[in-house]
Each structure stands twice: as structure tokens, then as C-alpha cells.
Coordinates of C-alpha atoms in Angstrom, one line a residue:
M1 CA 0.0 0.0 0.0
I2 CA 1.0 3.6 -0.6
N3 CA 2.3 5.5 2.5
L4 CA 2.9 9.2 2.0
E5 CA 4.4 9.6 5.4
T6 CA 7.7 8.4 4.1
Y7 CA 8.0 11.5 1.9
Q8 CA 9.4 14.9 2.9
V9 CA 8.9 18.5 1.8
W10 CA 11.6 20.9 2.8
F11 CA 10.7 24.3 4.3
V12 CA 13.3 26.8 3.1
T13 CA 13.2 30.4 4.4
G14 CA 15.1 33.2 2.7
S15 CA 16.7 36.3 4.4
Q16 CA 20.0 38.2 4.3
H17 CA 22.7 39.3 6.7
L18 CA 21.8 43.0 6.4
Y19 CA 19.5 42.9 9.5
G20 CA 22.0 41.4 11.9
N21 CA 22.2 38.3 14.0
E22 CA 19.3 39.0 16.3
V23 CA 16.9 39.4 13.4
L24 CA 18.2 36.2 11.8
R25 CA 17.7 34.4 15.1
Q26 CA 14.1 35.5 15.2
V27 CA 13.6 34.6 11.5
A28 CA 14.9 31.0 12.2
D29 CA 12.7 30.7 15.3
H30 CA 9.6 31.8 13.4
A31 CA 10.4 29.6 10.4
Q32 CA 10.7 26.6 12.7
Q33 CA 7.4 27.3 14.3
I34 CA 5.7 27.5 10.9
A35 CA 7.4 24.3 9.8
R36 CA 6.3 22.5 12.9
A37 CA 2.7 23.7 12.5
L38 CA 2.6 22.5 8.9
N39 CA 4.2 19.2 9.8
D40 CA 1.5 18.7 12.5
S41 CA -1.4 19.7 10.1
P42 CA -3.8 16.8 9.3
Q43 CA -4.2 18.5 5.9
I44 CA -0.5 17.8 4.9
P45 CA 0.3 14.1 4.5
V46 CA 4.1 14.4 4.3
K47 CA 6.8 15.3 6.8
V48 CA 7.6 19.0 6.7
V49 CA 11.3 19.4 7.3
F50 CA 12.8 22.7 8.5
K51 CA 16.0 23.7 6.8
P52 CA 18.3 26.4 8.1
V53 CA 17.6 29.9 6.9
V54 CA 19.4 30.7 3.7
T55 CA 21.2 34.0 3.4
T56 CA 23.7 33.6 0.6
P57 CA 23.7 32.4 -3.0
E58 CA 26.0 29.5 -2.0
A59 CA 23.6 28.3 0.8
I60 CA 20.6 28.5 -1.6
Y61 CA 22.4 26.6 -4.3
D62 CA 23.6 23.9 -1.9
V63 CA 20.1 23.3 -0.4
C64 CA 18.6 23.0 -4.0
L65 CA 21.3 20.4 -4.9
E66 CA 20.7 18.6 -1.7
A67 CA 17.0 18.4 -2.4
N68 CA 17.7 17.0 -5.9
R69 CA 19.7 14.2 -4.4
A70 CA 17.4 13.4 -1.5
P71 CA 15.3 10.4 -2.6
D72 CA 12.3 11.1 -0.3
C73 CA 12.2 14.9 -0.9
I74 CA 9.2 15.8 -3.0
G75 CA 10.2 19.5 -3.3
L76 CA 10.5 22.7 -1.5
I77 CA 8.3 25.2 0.3
T78 CA 9.9 28.6 0.0
W79 CA 9.1 31.7 2.1
M80 CA 10.9 35.1 2.4
H81 CA 10.5 36.2 6.0
T82 CA 12.5 39.4 5.3
F83 CA 13.7 40.9 2.1
S84 CA 15.9 38.2 0.4
P85 CA 17.6 39.8 -2.6
A86 CA 16.5 37.4 -5.3
K87 CA 19.6 37.4 -7.5
M88 CA 20.8 35.1 -4.8
W89 CA 18.2 32.5 -5.8
I90 CA 19.0 32.4 -9.5
N91 CA 21.6 29.6 -9.5
G92 CA 19.7 27.6 -7.0
L93 CA 16.4 27.7 -8.8
A94 CA 18.2 27.0 -12.1
A95 CA 19.7 23.9 -10.6
L96 CA 16.5 22.7 -8.8
Q97 CA 15.0 19.7 -10.4
K98 CA 12.1 19.2 -8.0
P99 CA 8.9 21.3 -7.8
F100 CA 8.6 24.1 -5.3
L101 CA 5.7 25.9 -3.7
H102 CA 6.0 29.6 -2.9
L103 CA 4.2 30.3 0.4
H104 CA 3.3 34.0 0.6
T105 CA 2.5 34.4 4.2
Q106 CA 3.9 36.2 7.3
F107 CA 4.5 35.1 10.8
N108 CA 2.1 37.4 12.5
R109 CA -1.5 37.3 11.3
D110 CA -2.5 40.8 12.5
I111 CA -0.8 44.1 12.5
P112 CA 0.0 45.0 16.2
W113 CA -1.5 48.4 15.9
A114 CA -0.5 49.8 19.3
T115 CA 3.1 48.6 19.3
I116 CA 4.3 48.4 15.7
D117 CA 7.6 50.1 15.1
M118 CA 10.6 49.9 12.7
D119 CA 12.1 46.9 14.4
F120 CA 8.9 45.0 13.7
M121 CA 8.8 46.3 10.1
N122 CA 12.5 45.3 9.5
L123 CA 11.7 41.8 10.8
N124 CA 8.4 41.1 9.1
Q125 CA 8.9 42.0 5.4
S126 CA 7.2 39.1 3.7
A127 CA 4.8 41.5 1.9
H128 CA 7.6 42.7 -0.3
G129 CA 10.3 40.0 0.3
D130 CA 8.0 37.5 -1.4
R131 CA 7.4 39.9 -4.3
E132 CA 11.1 40.1 -4.9
F133 CA 11.4 36.3 -5.0
G134 CA 8.3 36.1 -7.2
F135 CA 9.8 38.4 -9.8
V136 CA 12.9 36.3 -10.2
A137 CA 10.9 33.1 -10.4
S138 CA 8.7 34.7 -13.1
R139 CA 11.8 36.1 -14.9
M140 CA 13.2 32.6 -15.0
R141 CA 9.9 31.2 -16.2
A142 CA 10.1 28.9 -13.2
N143 CA 7.1 26.5 -12.9
R144 CA 5.8 26.8 -9.3
K145 CA 2.7 26.9 -7.1
V146 CA 1.9 30.2 -5.2
V147 CA -0.2 29.8 -2.1
V148 CA -1.3 33.0 -0.4
G149 CA -2.7 33.1 3.2
H150 CA -1.7 32.9 6.8
W151 CA 0.1 29.7 7.7
Q152 CA -2.3 28.8 10.5
A153 CA -5.4 29.1 8.3
D154 CA -7.1 25.9 7.3
E155 CA -7.5 27.0 3.7
T156 CA -3.7 27.7 3.4
Q157 CA -2.8 24.3 4.9
Q158 CA -5.3 22.6 2.6
E159 CA -3.8 24.1 -0.5
I160 CA -0.4 23.1 0.6
G161 CA -1.7 19.6 1.3
V162 CA -3.1 19.3 -2.2
W163 CA 0.2 20.4 -3.7
T164 CA 2.2 18.0 -1.6
R165 CA 0.0 15.1 -2.8
A166 CA 0.6 16.1 -6.4
A167 CA 4.3 16.3 -5.7
C168 CA 4.3 12.8 -4.2
A169 CA 2.7 11.5 -7.4
R170 CA 5.3 13.3 -9.5
L171 CA 8.2 11.8 -7.5
D172 CA 6.6 8.4 -7.6
W173 CA 6.7 8.6 -11.4
Q174 CA 10.5 9.2 -11.4
G175 CA 12.1 5.9 -12.3
A176 CA 8.8 4.0 -12.2
K177 CA 8.2 1.0 -14.5
F178 CA 5.0 0.0 -16.1
A179 CA 4.6 -3.5 -17.8
R180 CA 2.7 -4.0 -21.0
F181 CA 1.5 -7.6 -21.5
G182 CA 1.0 -7.8 -25.2
D183 CA 0.6 -4.7 -27.3
N184 CA -2.0 -2.1 -28.0
M185 CA -5.5 -3.3 -29.0
R186 CA -5.4 -3.4 -32.8
Q187 CA -6.4 -0.4 -34.8
V188 CA -7.1 1.7 -31.7
A189 CA -5.7 5.3 -31.8
V190 CA -6.1 7.0 -28.5
T191 CA -4.3 4.3 -26.4
E192 CA -1.2 4.7 -28.6
G193 CA 1.4 7.3 -27.8
D194 CA 5.1 8.2 -27.6
K195 CA 6.6 6.2 -24.7
V196 CA 10.0 7.8 -25.2
A197 CA 8.6 11.3 -24.9
A198 CA 6.7 10.2 -21.8
Q199 CA 9.9 8.8 -20.2
I200 CA 11.8 12.0 -21.0
Q201 CA 9.1 14.3 -19.7
F202 CA 7.6 12.3 -16.8
G203 CA 10.4 9.9 -15.7
Y204 CA 8.7 6.6 -16.0
A205 CA 9.4 3.7 -18.4
V206 CA 6.8 1.6 -20.2
N207 CA 8.2 -1.8 -21.3
G208 CA 6.6 -4.6 -23.2
Y209 CA 6.5 -8.3 -22.1
G210 CA 5.1 -11.3 -23.8
V211 CA 2.1 -12.9 -22.1
H212 CA 4.3 -16.0 -21.8
D213 CA 6.4 -14.1 -19.3
L214 CA 3.3 -13.7 -17.1
V215 CA 2.2 -17.3 -17.8
E216 CA 5.6 -18.6 -16.5
S217 CA 5.0 -16.7 -13.3
V218 CA 1.5 -18.0 -13.0
N219 CA 2.6 -21.6 -13.5
H220 CA 5.0 -21.3 -10.5
V221 CA 2.2 -20.6 -8.1
T222 CA 1.6 -23.4 -5.6
N223 CA -1.7 -25.0 -4.7
A224 CA -1.2 -24.0 -1.1
D225 CA -0.9 -20.4 -2.0
V226 CA -4.1 -20.7 -4.1
D227 CA -5.9 -22.2 -1.2
R228 CA -4.9 -19.3 1.0
L229 CA -6.0 -16.6 -1.5
V230 CA -9.3 -18.4 -2.2
A231 CA -9.9 -18.4 1.6
E232 CA -9.2 -14.6 1.6
Y233 CA -11.8 -14.2 -1.2
E234 CA -14.3 -16.1 0.8
A235 CA -13.7 -13.9 3.9
T236 CA -13.8 -10.6 2.0
Y237 CA -16.5 -11.0 -0.6
R238 CA -19.9 -12.5 -1.2
I239 CA -19.2 -15.6 -3.3
A240 CA -21.6 -16.8 -6.0
E241 CA -22.9 -20.3 -5.4
S242 CA -21.3 -21.7 -8.5
L243 CA -17.9 -20.5 -7.2
R244 CA -18.2 -22.0 -3.7
A245 CA -16.6 -25.3 -2.7
G246 CA -18.3 -28.0 -4.7
G247 CA -19.8 -25.5 -7.2
K248 CA -19.7 -25.9 -10.9
Y249 CA -17.1 -23.2 -11.5
R250 CA -15.0 -23.6 -8.3
E251 CA -12.0 -24.4 -10.4
S252 CA -12.5 -21.1 -12.3
L253 CA -12.2 -19.2 -9.0
R254 CA -8.9 -21.1 -8.3
D255 CA -7.7 -20.2 -11.8
A256 CA -8.4 -16.6 -11.1
A257 CA -6.6 -16.7 -7.8
R258 CA -3.6 -18.4 -9.5
I259 CA -3.5 -15.6 -12.1
E260 CA -3.6 -13.0 -9.3
L261 CA -0.7 -14.6 -7.5
G262 CA 1.4 -14.9 -10.6
L263 CA 0.6 -11.4 -11.7
R264 CA 1.4 -10.0 -8.2
H265 CA 4.7 -11.8 -8.1
F266 CA 5.7 -10.5 -11.6
L267 CA 4.9 -6.9 -10.6
E268 CA 6.7 -7.2 -7.3
E269 CA 9.8 -8.7 -8.9
G270 CA 9.9 -6.0 -11.6
P271 CA 9.3 -3.9 -9.5
F272 CA 6.4 -2.3 -11.5
K273 CA 3.9 0.3 -10.4
G274 CA 1.3 -0.6 -13.0
F275 CA 0.5 -2.7 -16.0
T276 CA -1.7 -3.2 -19.0
D277 CA -3.1 -6.2 -20.8
T278 CA -5.4 -6.9 -23.7
F279 CA -8.0 -9.5 -24.4
E280 CA -6.5 -9.9 -27.9
D281 CA -3.3 -11.4 -26.5
L282 CA -3.9 -14.1 -23.9
P283 CA -2.1 -17.3 -25.0
G284 CA -1.4 -19.5 -22.0
L285 CA -3.9 -17.8 -19.7
K286 CA -7.2 -19.7 -19.0
Q287 CA -9.1 -16.4 -18.5
L288 CA -8.7 -12.7 -18.9
P289 CA -7.5 -11.3 -15.6
G290 CA -10.5 -9.9 -13.8
I291 CA -10.6 -10.1 -10.0
A292 CA -6.8 -10.0 -10.1
V293 CA -6.7 -6.6 -11.8
Q294 CA -9.5 -5.3 -9.6
R295 CA -7.7 -6.1 -6.4
L296 CA -4.3 -4.9 -7.5
M297 CA -5.8 -1.5 -8.5
A298 CA -7.3 -1.3 -5.0
E299 CA -3.8 -1.7 -3.6
G300 CA -2.5 1.2 -5.6
Y301 CA -1.3 -0.3 -8.8
G302 CA -2.1 1.5 -12.0
F303 CA -3.9 -0.3 -14.8
G304 CA -5.0 0.2 -18.4
A305 CA -6.9 -2.2 -20.5
E306 CA -6.1 -2.9 -24.2
G307 CA -2.5 -1.7 -23.8
D308 CA -3.5 1.7 -22.5
W309 CA -0.3 2.6 -20.7
K310 CA -1.1 6.3 -20.3
T311 CA -4.2 5.6 -18.2
A312 CA -2.2 3.0 -16.2
A313 CA 0.4 5.6 -15.3
L314 CA -2.3 8.2 -14.6
L315 CA -4.2 5.9 -12.3
R316 CA -1.0 5.1 -10.4
A317 CA -0.5 8.9 -9.9
I318 CA -4.1 9.3 -8.8
N319 CA -3.7 6.4 -6.3
V320 CA -0.6 8.1 -4.9
M321 CA -2.4 11.5 -4.6
G322 CA -5.4 9.9 -2.9
A323 CA -3.5 7.7 -0.5
G324 CA -5.1 7.9 3.0
L325 CA -8.1 9.9 1.8
P326 CA -11.6 8.6 1.9
G327 CA -12.9 7.2 -1.4
G328 CA -11.0 5.3 -4.0
A329 CA -9.9 5.2 -7.7
S330 CA -10.3 3.0 -10.6
F331 CA -9.8 2.4 -14.3
M332 CA -13.0 3.4 -16.0
E333 CA -14.7 3.7 -19.3
D334 CA -17.7 5.8 -20.5
Y335 CA -19.7 2.8 -21.6
T336 CA -23.3 3.8 -22.5
Y337 CA -25.7 6.7 -21.9
H338 CA -29.1 7.3 -20.4
M339 CA -30.5 10.1 -22.7
D340 CA -33.8 10.7 -21.0
P341 CA -34.3 14.5 -21.2
Q342 CA -35.5 14.4 -17.5
G343 CA -32.1 13.1 -16.4
E344 CA -29.3 12.4 -18.8
K345 CA -26.6 10.3 -17.3
V346 CA -23.4 8.3 -18.1
L347 CA -23.0 4.6 -17.2
G348 CA -19.3 3.9 -16.6
A349 CA -18.0 0.3 -16.5
H350 CA -15.6 -2.0 -18.3
M351 CA -15.5 -5.6 -19.2
L352 CA -14.1 -6.7 -15.8
E353 CA -11.7 -4.2 -14.5
V354 CA -13.2 -1.8 -12.0
S355 CA -11.6 -1.4 -8.6
P356 CA -13.5 -2.4 -5.4
S357 CA -12.0 0.7 -3.7
I358 CA -15.0 2.6 -5.1
A359 CA -17.6 -0.1 -4.1
N360 CA -20.7 0.7 -2.2
G361 CA -20.8 -2.2 0.3
K362 CA -19.4 -5.6 0.0
P363 CA -18.7 -6.7 -3.6
S364 CA -19.7 -10.1 -4.9
A365 CA -17.4 -12.5 -6.7
E366 CA -19.3 -13.9 -9.7
I367 CA -18.6 -15.6 -13.1
Y368 CA -20.2 -14.8 -16.4
P369 CA -19.2 -15.2 -20.1
L370 CA -17.1 -12.4 -21.6
S371 CA -18.2 -13.1 -25.2
I372 CA -14.9 -11.7 -26.5
G373 CA -11.4 -13.0 -26.3
G374 CA -12.1 -16.7 -26.8
K375 CA -11.1 -17.7 -23.3
A376 CA -12.9 -19.3 -20.3
D377 CA -15.5 -17.3 -18.4
P378 CA -13.6 -14.9 -16.1
V379 CA -14.3 -14.3 -12.4
R380 CA -14.9 -10.7 -11.5
L381 CA -16.2 -8.5 -8.6
L382 CA -19.6 -6.9 -9.0
F383 CA -20.9 -3.8 -7.2
D384 CA -22.4 -0.4 -7.6
T385 CA -20.2 2.6 -6.9
R386 CA -20.7 4.9 -3.9
T387 CA -22.6 8.0 -4.7
G388 CA -21.2 11.5 -4.4
P389 CA -18.7 13.8 -6.1
A390 CA -16.0 12.2 -8.3
L391 CA -14.0 13.0 -11.4
N392 CA -12.8 11.3 -14.6
A393 CA -9.4 12.1 -16.0
S394 CA -7.9 11.3 -19.4
M395 CA -4.3 11.7 -20.5
I396 CA -3.7 11.9 -24.2
D397 CA -0.7 12.4 -26.5
L398 CA -1.1 15.2 -29.1
G399 CA 2.3 14.8 -30.6
N400 CA 3.8 18.0 -29.4
R401 CA 2.5 17.7 -25.9
F402 CA 0.5 15.6 -23.4
R403 CA -2.9 16.9 -22.4
L404 CA -4.7 16.1 -19.1
I405 CA -8.5 16.5 -19.3
V406 CA -10.7 16.3 -16.2
N407 CA -14.4 16.2 -15.9
E408 CA -16.0 16.7 -12.5
V409 CA -19.1 14.4 -12.0
E410 CA -21.7 13.4 -9.4
V411 CA -22.2 9.7 -8.9
V412 CA -25.9 8.8 -8.5
P413 CA -27.8 5.6 -7.8
P414 CA -29.1 3.6 -10.8
D415 CA -32.6 4.5 -11.7
E416 CA -33.5 0.8 -11.5
P417 CA -31.7 -2.4 -10.6
L418 CA -29.3 -3.9 -13.1
P419 CA -29.8 -7.6 -12.6
K420 CA -28.4 -8.7 -15.9
L421 CA -25.3 -6.4 -16.1
P422 CA -22.4 -8.6 -15.1
V423 CA -19.9 -5.9 -14.4
A424 CA -19.1 -3.4 -11.7
R425 CA -20.4 0.1 -12.6
A426 CA -20.8 3.7 -11.8
L427 CA -23.6 6.0 -12.9
W428 CA -22.9 9.7 -13.0
L429 CA -24.2 13.2 -13.9
P430 CA -21.4 15.0 -15.7
K431 CA -20.8 18.7 -14.9
P432 CA -21.9 21.2 -15.9
N433 CA -24.5 19.2 -17.8
F434 CA -24.6 16.2 -20.1
K435 CA -24.5 18.0 -23.5
T436 CA -21.8 20.5 -22.5
A437 CA -19.6 18.0 -20.8
L438 CA -19.7 15.5 -23.6
A439 CA -19.1 18.0 -26.3
A440 CA -16.2 19.6 -24.4
W441 CA -14.7 16.2 -23.8
I442 CA -14.9 15.3 -27.5
Y443 CA -13.6 18.7 -28.7
A444 CA -10.6 18.2 -26.3
G445 CA -9.9 14.7 -27.7
G446 CA -10.5 12.9 -24.3
A447 CA -10.2 9.1 -24.5
H448 CA -12.9 6.6 -23.8
H449 CA -10.7 5.1 -21.0
T450 CA -10.3 7.3 -17.9
A451 CA -8.9 7.2 -14.4
F452 CA -11.9 7.7 -12.1
S453 CA -11.5 9.0 -8.5
Q454 CA -13.7 9.7 -5.5
A455 CA -10.7 10.5 -3.3
I456 CA -9.1 13.6 -5.0
A457 CA -10.4 16.8 -6.5
S458 CA -9.5 18.5 -9.7
A459 CA -7.2 20.8 -7.8
H460 CA -4.8 17.9 -7.2
L461 CA -4.7 17.1 -10.9
H462 CA -4.2 20.8 -11.8
D463 CA -1.2 21.0 -9.5
F464 CA 0.1 17.7 -10.9
A465 CA -0.3 18.8 -14.5
E466 CA 1.5 22.1 -13.8
M467 CA 4.5 20.5 -12.2
S468 CA 4.6 17.8 -14.9
N469 CA 4.4 20.4 -17.7
M470 CA 1.2 19.0 -19.1
E471 CA -1.6 20.9 -20.6
F472 CA -4.6 20.9 -18.3
L473 CA -8.3 21.3 -19.2
L474 CA -11.1 21.3 -16.7
I475 CA -14.8 20.6 -17.4
D476 CA -16.8 21.6 -14.4
D477 CA -19.8 23.7 -13.2
H478 CA -18.3 26.8 -14.8
T479 CA -17.6 25.4 -18.2
E480 CA -19.2 27.2 -21.2
L481 CA -18.7 25.5 -24.5
T482 CA -17.8 28.6 -26.5
E483 CA -15.2 29.7 -24.0
F484 CA -13.9 26.2 -23.7
R485 CA -13.3 26.0 -27.5
K486 CA -11.5 29.3 -27.3
E487 CA -9.3 27.9 -24.6
L488 CA -8.5 25.0 -26.9
R489 CA -7.5 27.4 -29.7
W490 CA -5.4 29.6 -27.4
N491 CA -3.6 26.5 -26.0
E492 CA -2.9 25.3 -29.5
A493 CA -1.3 28.6 -30.4
Y494 CA 0.7 28.6 -27.2
Y495 CA 2.1 25.1 -27.6
R496 CA 3.0 25.8 -31.3
N497 CA 5.1 28.7 -30.2
A498 CA 6.4 27.4 -26.9

């Protein structure tokens, strides 16, 4: 499972020697108090580490290089308590390879009206010290997040927390490996893409493996291990009668467990953070992995069907961002529509692979024909999704850039039971409305596969796209189609010239 407490963000405060040792002592004391408060905040999932106040170009450069080398450091939070002449920051920021958040705050919340004097003014200069720093960051075209507000305010800590989650996901991508069993589904366009460009830009590698590599791992699974996993299934899920001991398809449940154990071993040995498969390439497997994929997604692995490596990587990032938050995330597909004018909705599902982390209640393990792929009937978990706010995100390759498209949605209960639909599913109202959301999605080139989340918000993905140098498009309550199409045109002009 993903544990964000192992990550660190470094709190770096800028000042200068102009003000004397006593002022610098107070600056350090105040900075330590802020760092401790942020570290103790339930909104911020990572450890906030105070770093000594930097007052020279050499000290700034050194801390930036140190951050680059530190494997658990997700980035920096910078703050100018006093005026820190920003030419001192140029070499450090030029060398910094990790994201940074500029916190525009001050130690005191209120002006001490009755006692304020020039000593106070010399010490508390964030109002213009941060502007000096902001100028150089802008002059350098530095990609950063700016958060404005008092450090004790809940809103400020929440914004920092969102950014740290995005930075964790970015760091998790660095050096990550994703396995592709088989290739892309034949003739499909949107699941293709430039894997070399992705590795250069995002840091993760996508490597192909023959299904026989997975089969070899599956064949090494012992019967005793299968017995233990089947017992876990029985303790965790409602098991269909035909899959129970003595049932007609009991051996199919054991086959599914064997596939899960083999797949898990392959991923752990890799080590891989996600994977893809395709029903067009299954030689040696008795059934398309169903319950195996569902359970691995629930543990934090990324997944994409039909060779969709971009969605697998995106789902992994979303799982990292949402670690420890209520809700879950899953591979998803816009499958079919309910076009009743009284309530137009989207039914999301896939053939098998929807994560039980988004289930409403206890899933049931069942078996049904797949009707495609030419293999034995696969075992899968069935459930409806919890209601409430959620989002769908799609990452596409436009040749000269990657684009991240996000649609905020509201998951609702099905209008009626779905007794003959043998897949896990989610029904939602897209924002701002059905017609606008779907048209905007198609104008933007959004894929039919998505990463679905009830744990994170669009703000997490906006920060993640910014620090990953991806184009970001949001479809939400405020989206108006004419303006959205203008944004597409403006973005196209920008990226052609960038």
C-alpha cells in the first residue's frame, strides 16, 4: 500500500545578513514554528522538514542540490520572512529539479496596531520580500505553485496539502516502470502514444512483455498459495454459489486466484507500479484477468486495458495522490448513456476491471461469459459505486504535448436495478451538464478510457499537471462551450510557439 508519510517536503526560508544576527535568530525561530505547524497539520500528509535559513547564493544553491539528491524529498516550500535579494536565488532555482511551492505568508496574522515600530517592520517583510522572490521566479519562467494566506489558516494548509500530494505522485513517477503484457488493441488510436517522450518528460518507463512471461510466473504458483488466496476471497466478498466449494465453477475461482498470485509476483519482482493487458493477446492464460486486476488496483497499482499505458500511469499517480483519503480510484470507461431529457446520465464500467476501492458495500465474486477474447469465463467482482462527487481524467498524446482532461461528475444511484449487467459500474451526472460536458470532452480529444477518483479533487490534478508540464483542461460547473473552445485554440497557439 502507498504511504505518503515516508515523503518529505523541505521548508526553506530566505533572508539576508543586512539585518544582523538578532533578526536572523528570530527569523529562524519563526520559520521553525511554521514548519512544525505545517508538519502537524492533518491536511498535509508528508513530513515538513525545516531547513536552516538561507542568506547567501551558496547556501541556496547547496540546499537545492541537496533536495535534488534526497530520494524522499518531493520538493521545497519557499518563504521570504524578510527581504531576500532574489539574484541570490538564480543559480539555486536554475539547478533545482524538483517542484517548489512559494508560500506567501507572514509570521504574524495581524498588525500589532499599538506597538508596531521599525524593528517590527524590519523583521516582518514578507509582503515585499516574497514579491522580490516572485519576480525572479517569473523572470526565470520557473514553474511553481503560489499559495497566499496565513500559515495557520485551514485553507492555506489545505492548499499546501493538495500540492504535496501532487508532488508525491510526480516523485513516484520518477524511475517508475509499467509493464505491458502484449501490445495495444489493434487499430485503436487513443491508447497509442510516444513512450519515449513520456519517459523524457515524466520519468517513468513503459516496457513490453510477452504474455508467456506472465504465464511462467502463474505456472510457478503453488496450490497451497491458491488455497490461502481463495480463503481470503471467501472472507472478503460474497461468493456466488457456483464458485463455492463443490460448485460448478469452483476451479475457475482457483484459476483466477492463480492468475492474481502470478501477476502480483511478476509486478513485485519488476518492480512495477502498474501494467496493461489486452483480451486480444492471452495465450497460456485460462481467462482474462478480472478479479486480479480489480484487487491490484485497490492496492495502488495503475492499470490500463487494451494496452493503455497512459491511463495505467495516470491511475497510479491518482492512487498516490489519494493515499489515505476517503474514497477510491479505478480504471473506468464511459460505456453507455441514459439520454432521458429528464435526467441524462453516463454509465461507466468496463468488461471486468473496476476497482473495489469505489464499491458501495461488499462486492460479490461472480462468473459470467465475456463473449470476446475466446477464453474461459472470467471471475470478477460486481458492485455499484458509492454516490457523491467524483472525477474522470484522461491523459492523451497530441504529438507536441501531453494533455490532461478532467471532468467533475456526481455519482448517483441507478434509476432501477441492473440484474443482468455482469460488471461493476458507476452512474454519474457529468458537470456542468450532459451536453456541454460530452461535447467539451470530445472537442478536447478525451479518451474513452479514464482514471476515475472519488478521493481527490480537480485541484490535485491541476497542480500535478502544472509540475509535470502537461496541458490541463477542466470541465466543471463553470464550463461554457464557446469559451472552452476558445481555450483549446489559445492553448494550441501557445504550444505551437512554446
